[in-house]
Amino acid sequence: MNNNKILVTQPVMPSLHEFIPYLEKIWESKWLTNNGQFHQQLESELADYLGVKYVSLFANGTLALLTALQTLKISGEVITTPYSFVATTNALWWNNLKPVFVDIDPDYHNLDPEKIAAAITPNTTAIMPVHVYGNPANVERIQEIADIYGLKVIYDAAHAFGVNYKGTSVLNYGDLSILSFHATKVFNTFEGGAIISHDEKTKKRIDYLKNFGFADEVTVTAPGINSKMNEVQAAFGLLQLKGLNTNIEKRKAIAEQYNEGLKGIKGIKLFNEFPGTKDYNYAYYPIFIDEREYGKSRDELYFHLKENGIFGRRYFYPLISNFPIYKGLESSNIGNLEIANITAKKVICLPIYPDLASFEIDRIIKLLETQ
Ligand SMILES: *Cc1c(COP(=O)(O)O)cnc(C)c1O
């Protein structure tokens, strides 16, 4: 047993020393939340960095998802992927919506657009795809289908910070996209999130909804919630943004070292970027184990790594559709989600974070070779 534990991710912390002046400003102003100075500045800097029109900051990504569904008054049934973090479907449940699961494609692990149409009923109002691992979903086909059937598209883009697709931010597709700035994500504000919108009217509605529905002191426009980001989180985000490009470069170098070390191993399939992807963020490093070729199952490998202090994660296993709370849905039927079920049994995400040392990566590669 090696005591040098390596987890799947580790947040990057900017220098504490550099954070103090931000805190001093907050202490001086006594303005702690409600669209403060740092909040406004972070919305504007993120819009520039990401190449999007409007950013509305949130306390976390889940509240952004809940609020995005309220913004567009989604009702009835929503088509989504079972191959994601459980918050994607939970957000539908909390809005009293019926999740309808559609299978993923085997190459890029995102919602298979060719299977969406068969799942549409008169009650379908929206599609909620995920850009899994930051890999763009097939945004063009999804939009075509949404246009034909008159559906809204809300992307759970929690993994896709900074990713571009064919010359524009992937966040510019669909009606709305949500981001998460949780400690484990590429860009973090301890906890945090955002909704990306494309016109001023929608941005306004989002901003009312996240503040109880208030438009001004005496006008409540909708039954809103409290999901605002506070000034300490926003200040931390401004400081994080400064080191972000360097950190993504470091992630890229790690992914390249893994690619080089693992490409010759039989039974290990590596991650592929969806054609047209630009500025991939290396948020995750998933590999897919073919038990027969590799000579060991994914779980055997997972526990072998664990015994050696390497804590990979089986993202995404179990599938959302296999959790007892969602298993009863008709669309959770395993026959309907064949590829997702197969993928969930093959995947392990290996550790990737900017401070992961090169010799540690070599150690992980050795463990994968000599299992
Ligand atoms: C992290 C994550 C969320 C939730 O974001 P929080 O900020 O943790 O609430 C939602 N969807 C996906 C796909 C995620 O990975």
Coordinates of C-alpha atoms and ligand atoms in Angstrom, one line a residue:
M1 CA 0.0 0.0 0.0
N2 CA 1.4 3.3 -1.1
N3 CA 0.5 6.1 1.3
N4 CA 1.0 8.8 -1.3
K5 CA -2.7 9.2 -2.3
I6 CA -3.6 10.7 -5.6
L7 CA -7.2 11.7 -6.1
V8 CA -8.9 12.1 -9.4
T9 CA -8.7 15.9 -9.1
Q10 CA -7.4 18.6 -6.8
P11 CA -8.4 22.2 -7.0
V12 CA -5.9 24.9 -8.0
M13 CA -5.5 27.5 -5.3
P14 CA -4.2 31.0 -6.2
S15 CA -1.8 32.6 -3.8
L16 CA -3.5 33.5 -0.5
H17 CA -1.3 36.6 -0.4
E18 CA -2.9 37.9 -3.6
F19 CA -6.4 37.2 -2.4
I20 CA -6.0 39.4 0.7
P21 CA -6.4 42.8 -1.1
Y22 CA -9.7 41.5 -2.6
L23 CA -11.0 40.6 0.9
E24 CA -9.9 44.0 2.2
K25 CA -12.1 45.7 -0.4
I26 CA -15.0 43.6 0.6
W27 CA -14.4 44.5 4.3
E28 CA -14.2 48.2 3.5
S29 CA -17.3 48.3 1.3
K30 CA -19.4 46.1 3.5
W31 CA -21.2 45.0 0.3
L32 CA -21.3 41.2 0.6
T33 CA -23.7 40.0 -2.1
N34 CA -26.5 41.3 -4.4
N35 CA -24.7 42.2 -7.6
G36 CA -21.7 43.8 -5.9
Q37 CA -18.6 45.2 -7.5
F38 CA -16.7 41.9 -7.9
H39 CA -19.8 40.1 -9.1
Q40 CA -20.3 42.6 -11.9
Q41 CA -16.6 42.5 -12.8
L42 CA -16.6 38.7 -12.9
E43 CA -19.7 38.6 -15.1
S44 CA -18.0 40.9 -17.5
E45 CA -14.6 39.2 -17.5
L46 CA -16.1 35.8 -17.9
A47 CA -18.2 37.0 -20.9
D48 CA -15.0 38.2 -22.5
Y49 CA -13.0 35.1 -21.7
L50 CA -15.6 32.7 -22.8
G51 CA -16.7 34.7 -25.9
V52 CA -20.4 34.8 -24.9
K53 CA -22.8 37.7 -24.6
Y54 CA -24.4 37.4 -21.2
V55 CA -23.3 35.6 -18.0
S56 CA -25.4 35.4 -14.9
L57 CA -23.5 34.2 -11.9
F58 CA -25.0 31.6 -9.4
A59 CA -24.2 30.2 -6.0
N60 CA -23.6 26.8 -7.7
G61 CA -24.3 24.9 -10.9
T62 CA -27.3 23.0 -9.7
L63 CA -29.2 26.2 -8.8
A64 CA -28.2 27.5 -12.3
L65 CA -29.8 24.4 -13.8
L66 CA -33.0 24.8 -11.7
T67 CA -33.2 28.4 -12.7
A68 CA -32.6 27.8 -16.4
L69 CA -35.6 25.5 -16.5
Q70 CA -37.7 28.2 -14.8
T71 CA -36.4 30.9 -17.1
L72 CA -37.9 29.2 -20.1
K73 CA -41.0 27.9 -18.3
I74 CA -40.2 24.3 -19.4
S75 CA -43.1 21.9 -18.7
G76 CA -44.0 18.2 -19.3
E77 CA -41.2 16.0 -20.6
V78 CA -37.6 16.8 -21.2
I79 CA -35.2 14.6 -23.2
T80 CA -31.8 14.1 -21.5
T81 CA -28.8 11.7 -21.2
P82 CA -28.4 9.1 -18.4
Y83 CA -24.6 9.4 -18.8
S84 CA -24.0 12.4 -16.6
F85 CA -23.7 13.6 -13.0
V86 CA -27.0 13.1 -11.2
A87 CA -27.7 16.8 -10.8
T88 CA -28.7 17.0 -14.5
T89 CA -31.8 14.8 -13.9
N90 CA -32.4 16.0 -10.4
A91 CA -32.9 19.5 -11.7
L92 CA -35.7 18.2 -13.9
W93 CA -37.3 16.4 -11.0
W94 CA -37.2 19.6 -8.8
N95 CA -39.0 21.4 -11.6
N96 CA -41.7 18.7 -11.6
L97 CA -40.6 17.6 -15.1
K98 CA -40.5 14.1 -16.4
P99 CA -37.0 13.0 -17.5
V100 CA -36.9 11.0 -20.7
F101 CA -33.6 9.2 -21.2
V102 CA -32.1 8.8 -24.7
D103 CA -29.0 6.7 -25.4
I104 CA -25.5 8.1 -26.0
D105 CA -23.3 7.6 -29.0
P106 CA -20.4 5.1 -28.6
D107 CA -17.6 7.4 -29.8
Y108 CA -18.1 10.6 -28.0
H109 CA -20.4 9.6 -25.1
N110 CA -22.9 12.4 -25.7
L111 CA -26.7 12.2 -26.4
D112 CA -27.2 10.4 -29.8
P113 CA -29.2 12.9 -31.9
E114 CA -30.4 10.2 -34.2
K115 CA -32.3 8.6 -31.2
I116 CA -33.9 11.8 -30.0
A117 CA -36.9 12.0 -32.4
A118 CA -38.2 8.5 -31.4
A119 CA -38.5 9.8 -27.8
I120 CA -40.5 12.9 -28.6
T121 CA -44.2 12.9 -27.5
P122 CA -46.8 15.7 -27.5
N123 CA -45.6 16.5 -24.0
T124 CA -42.0 17.1 -24.9
T125 CA -40.9 20.7 -24.5
A126 CA -37.2 20.6 -24.3
I127 CA -33.9 18.8 -24.7
M128 CA -31.2 18.9 -22.0
P129 CA -28.0 17.5 -23.3
V130 CA -24.6 17.5 -21.5
H131 CA -21.2 18.2 -23.0
V132 CA -19.7 15.2 -21.2
Y133 CA -16.0 15.6 -20.2
G134 CA -16.2 19.0 -21.9
N135 CA -16.6 17.3 -25.3
P136 CA -19.2 19.2 -27.4
A137 CA -22.4 17.4 -28.0
N138 CA -23.6 17.2 -31.6
V139 CA -25.0 20.8 -31.3
E140 CA -25.9 21.2 -34.9
R141 CA -28.0 18.1 -35.2
I142 CA -29.6 18.7 -31.9
Q143 CA -30.6 22.2 -33.0
E144 CA -32.1 20.9 -36.2
I145 CA -34.3 18.5 -34.3
A146 CA -35.2 21.1 -31.8
D147 CA -36.3 23.5 -34.6
I148 CA -38.3 20.8 -36.4
Y149 CA -40.3 19.9 -33.2
G150 CA -40.3 23.3 -31.6
L151 CA -38.3 22.4 -28.6
K152 CA -36.0 24.4 -26.3
V153 CA -32.4 23.3 -25.8
I154 CA -30.7 23.8 -22.4
Y155 CA -27.1 22.5 -22.2
D156 CA -25.7 21.3 -19.0
A157 CA -22.2 22.6 -19.9
A158 CA -20.8 22.0 -16.4
H159 CA -17.7 20.4 -18.0
A160 CA -17.3 22.7 -21.0
F161 CA -15.7 25.8 -19.5
G162 CA -13.7 27.6 -22.2
V163 CA -14.4 25.0 -24.9
N164 CA -15.0 26.2 -28.5
Y165 CA -16.7 24.5 -31.3
K166 CA -16.1 25.6 -34.9
G167 CA -14.8 29.0 -34.1
T168 CA -17.3 30.0 -31.4
S169 CA -17.9 29.1 -27.8
V170 CA -19.8 25.9 -27.4
L171 CA -21.9 27.9 -24.9
N172 CA -23.4 29.9 -27.7
Y173 CA -25.4 26.9 -28.9
G174 CA -28.9 26.2 -27.6
D175 CA -31.2 28.6 -25.8
L176 CA -29.3 28.5 -22.5
S177 CA -26.2 26.8 -21.1
I178 CA -25.2 26.3 -17.5
L179 CA -21.7 26.1 -16.0
S180 CA -20.5 24.9 -12.7
F181 CA -17.6 26.4 -10.8
H182 CA -17.5 23.7 -8.1
A183 CA -14.1 23.0 -6.5
T184 CA -13.6 20.0 -8.8
K185 CA -14.1 21.8 -12.1
V186 CA -11.6 23.4 -14.4
F187 CA -12.5 26.9 -13.1
N188 CA -13.6 27.1 -9.5
T189 CA -15.0 29.7 -7.1
F190 CA -15.2 27.2 -4.2
E191 CA -18.8 26.6 -5.3
G192 CA -20.4 28.5 -8.1
G193 CA -22.1 28.4 -11.4
A194 CA -23.6 30.5 -14.2
I195 CA -26.2 30.7 -16.9
I196 CA -25.1 31.8 -20.3
S197 CA -27.9 33.6 -22.3
H198 CA -27.9 35.3 -25.7
D199 CA -30.2 38.3 -25.3
E200 CA -30.7 41.1 -22.8
K201 CA -34.4 40.2 -22.0
T202 CA -33.5 36.7 -21.0
K203 CA -30.5 37.8 -19.0
K204 CA -32.9 40.2 -17.1
R205 CA -35.4 37.4 -16.4
I206 CA -32.6 35.1 -15.1
D207 CA -31.3 37.9 -12.8
Y208 CA -34.8 38.5 -11.4
L209 CA -35.3 34.8 -10.8
K210 CA -32.1 34.3 -8.9
N211 CA -33.0 37.1 -6.6
F212 CA -36.5 36.0 -5.5
G213 CA -38.1 37.4 -8.7
F214 CA -37.4 41.0 -7.7
A215 CA -37.3 43.5 -10.6
D216 CA -37.1 46.4 -8.1
E217 CA -38.0 47.2 -4.5
V218 CA -41.7 46.6 -4.9
T219 CA -42.1 44.4 -8.0
V220 CA -41.8 40.6 -7.9
T221 CA -42.0 39.3 -11.4
A222 CA -42.0 35.5 -10.8
P223 CA -41.7 33.0 -7.9
G224 CA -37.9 33.3 -7.9
I225 CA -35.4 31.7 -5.6
N226 CA -32.2 32.8 -3.9
S227 CA -29.3 31.5 -5.9
K228 CA -27.0 34.5 -6.0
M229 CA -23.2 34.3 -6.0
N230 CA -21.6 36.3 -3.1
E231 CA -18.7 38.8 -3.3
V232 CA -16.1 36.4 -1.8
Q233 CA -16.8 33.8 -4.4
A234 CA -16.7 36.4 -7.2
A235 CA -13.4 37.9 -6.0
F236 CA -11.9 34.4 -5.9
G237 CA -13.1 33.8 -9.4
L238 CA -11.4 37.0 -10.7
L239 CA -8.1 35.8 -9.2
Q240 CA -8.6 32.3 -10.6
L241 CA -9.2 33.6 -14.1
K242 CA -5.7 35.1 -14.2
G243 CA -4.0 31.7 -13.9
L244 CA -6.5 29.7 -16.0
N245 CA -4.7 29.5 -19.3
T246 CA -1.5 28.3 -17.7
N247 CA -3.5 25.7 -15.8
I248 CA -5.3 24.4 -18.9
E249 CA -1.9 24.2 -20.6
K250 CA -0.6 22.1 -17.7
R251 CA -3.7 19.8 -18.0
K252 CA -3.0 19.4 -21.7
A253 CA 0.6 18.3 -21.1
I254 CA -0.7 15.7 -18.6
A255 CA -3.2 14.4 -21.1
E256 CA -0.4 14.2 -23.7
Q257 CA 1.8 12.2 -21.4
Y258 CA -1.0 9.8 -20.6
N259 CA -1.8 9.4 -24.4
E260 CA 1.8 8.6 -25.2
G261 CA 2.1 6.1 -22.3
L262 CA -1.2 4.4 -22.8
K263 CA -1.7 4.3 -26.6
G264 CA 0.1 0.9 -27.0
I265 CA -1.8 -0.9 -24.3
K266 CA -4.3 -3.4 -25.7
G267 CA -7.9 -3.1 -24.4
I268 CA -7.6 0.5 -23.3
K269 CA -9.5 3.0 -25.5
L270 CA -8.6 6.6 -25.2
F271 CA -10.8 9.7 -25.3
N272 CA -11.6 11.3 -28.6
E273 CA -12.5 15.0 -29.1
F274 CA -15.7 15.5 -31.2
P275 CA -14.7 16.7 -34.7
G276 CA -14.8 20.5 -34.7
T277 CA -13.7 20.9 -31.1
K278 CA -11.3 23.7 -30.4
D279 CA -9.6 24.7 -27.1
Y280 CA -10.5 21.5 -25.3
N281 CA -10.1 22.1 -21.6
Y282 CA -8.8 18.6 -20.4
A283 CA -11.3 18.7 -17.6
Y284 CA -11.2 14.9 -17.3
Y285 CA -9.1 12.0 -18.6
P286 CA -11.4 9.1 -19.2
I287 CA -10.2 5.7 -20.5
F288 CA -12.5 2.8 -21.5
I289 CA -11.5 -0.8 -20.6
D290 CA -12.4 -3.7 -22.9
E291 CA -12.3 -6.5 -20.4
R292 CA -11.6 -9.3 -22.8
E293 CA -8.7 -7.5 -24.6
Y294 CA -7.2 -6.0 -21.5
G295 CA -7.4 -9.2 -19.4
K296 CA -9.0 -7.5 -16.4
S297 CA -12.3 -5.9 -15.8
R298 CA -12.7 -2.1 -15.3
D299 CA -13.6 -2.8 -11.6
E300 CA -10.6 -5.0 -11.1
L301 CA -8.4 -2.3 -12.5
Y302 CA -10.2 0.4 -10.4
F303 CA -9.5 -1.5 -7.2
H304 CA -5.9 -2.3 -8.2
L305 CA -5.2 1.4 -8.7
K306 CA -6.9 2.1 -5.4
E307 CA -4.6 -0.4 -3.6
N308 CA -1.7 1.6 -5.0
G309 CA -3.0 4.9 -3.8
I310 CA -4.5 6.1 -7.1
F311 CA -8.1 7.1 -6.7
G312 CA -9.6 7.3 -10.2
R313 CA -13.4 7.7 -10.5
R314 CA -15.9 5.8 -12.5
Y315 CA -17.6 8.8 -14.1
F316 CA -20.4 8.0 -14.9
Y317 CA -21.3 4.8 -13.1
P318 CA -23.9 4.0 -12.1
L319 CA -25.9 5.6 -14.8
I320 CA -28.6 8.1 -13.6
S321 CA -31.2 5.8 -15.1
N322 CA -30.0 2.9 -12.9
F323 CA -30.4 4.8 -9.6
P324 CA -33.5 3.4 -7.7
I325 CA -35.2 6.8 -7.8
Y326 CA -35.2 6.9 -11.7
K327 CA -35.1 3.2 -12.5
G328 CA -38.9 3.0 -12.7
L329 CA -39.1 5.4 -15.6
E330 CA -40.0 3.7 -18.9
S331 CA -37.1 5.2 -20.7
S332 CA -34.7 3.8 -18.0
N333 CA -35.1 0.4 -19.5
I334 CA -31.7 -1.1 -20.2
G335 CA -32.7 -2.1 -23.8
N336 CA -33.3 1.5 -24.5
L337 CA -29.9 2.6 -23.2
E338 CA -27.6 -0.1 -24.4
I339 CA -24.6 2.1 -25.3
A340 CA -24.8 4.1 -22.1
N341 CA -25.0 0.9 -20.0
I342 CA -21.9 -0.6 -21.8
T343 CA -19.9 2.7 -21.5
A344 CA -20.7 3.0 -17.7
K345 CA -19.1 -0.4 -17.2
K346 CA -15.9 0.4 -19.1
V347 CA -15.0 3.9 -17.9
I348 CA -12.4 5.1 -15.4
C349 CA -11.4 8.8 -15.2
L350 CA -7.7 9.0 -14.3
P351 CA -6.3 11.7 -12.1
I352 CA -5.7 15.0 -13.9
Y353 CA -5.1 18.4 -12.4
P354 CA -2.5 21.1 -13.0
D355 CA -0.2 20.2 -10.1
L356 CA 0.0 16.5 -10.9
A357 CA 3.7 15.7 -11.3
S358 CA 5.1 14.0 -14.3
F359 CA 6.7 11.2 -12.3
E360 CA 3.3 10.4 -10.7
I361 CA 1.8 10.1 -14.2
D362 CA 4.5 7.7 -15.1
R363 CA 3.7 5.7 -12.0
I364 CA 0.0 5.5 -13.0
I365 CA 0.9 4.4 -16.5
K366 CA 3.1 1.6 -15.1
L367 CA 0.3 0.4 -12.9
L368 CA -2.0 0.3 -16.0
E369 CA 0.7 -1.6 -18.0
T370 CA 1.5 -4.2 -15.4
Q371 CA -1.9 -5.0 -13.9
Ligands
LIG1 C1 -20.7 19.4 -11.4 C2 -21.9 19.2 -12.2 C3 -23.1 19.7 -11.9 C4 -23.5 20.4 -10.7 O1 -22.8 21.5 -10.4 P1 -22.6 22.1 -8.9 O2 -21.9 23.4 -9.1 O3 -21.8 21.1 -8.2 O4 -24.0 22.2 -8.3 C5 -24.1 19.5 -12.9 N1 -24.0 18.8 -14.0 C6 -22.8 18.2 -14.2 C7 -22.6 17.4 -15.5 C8 -21.7 18.4 -13.3 O5 -20.5 17.7 -13.6

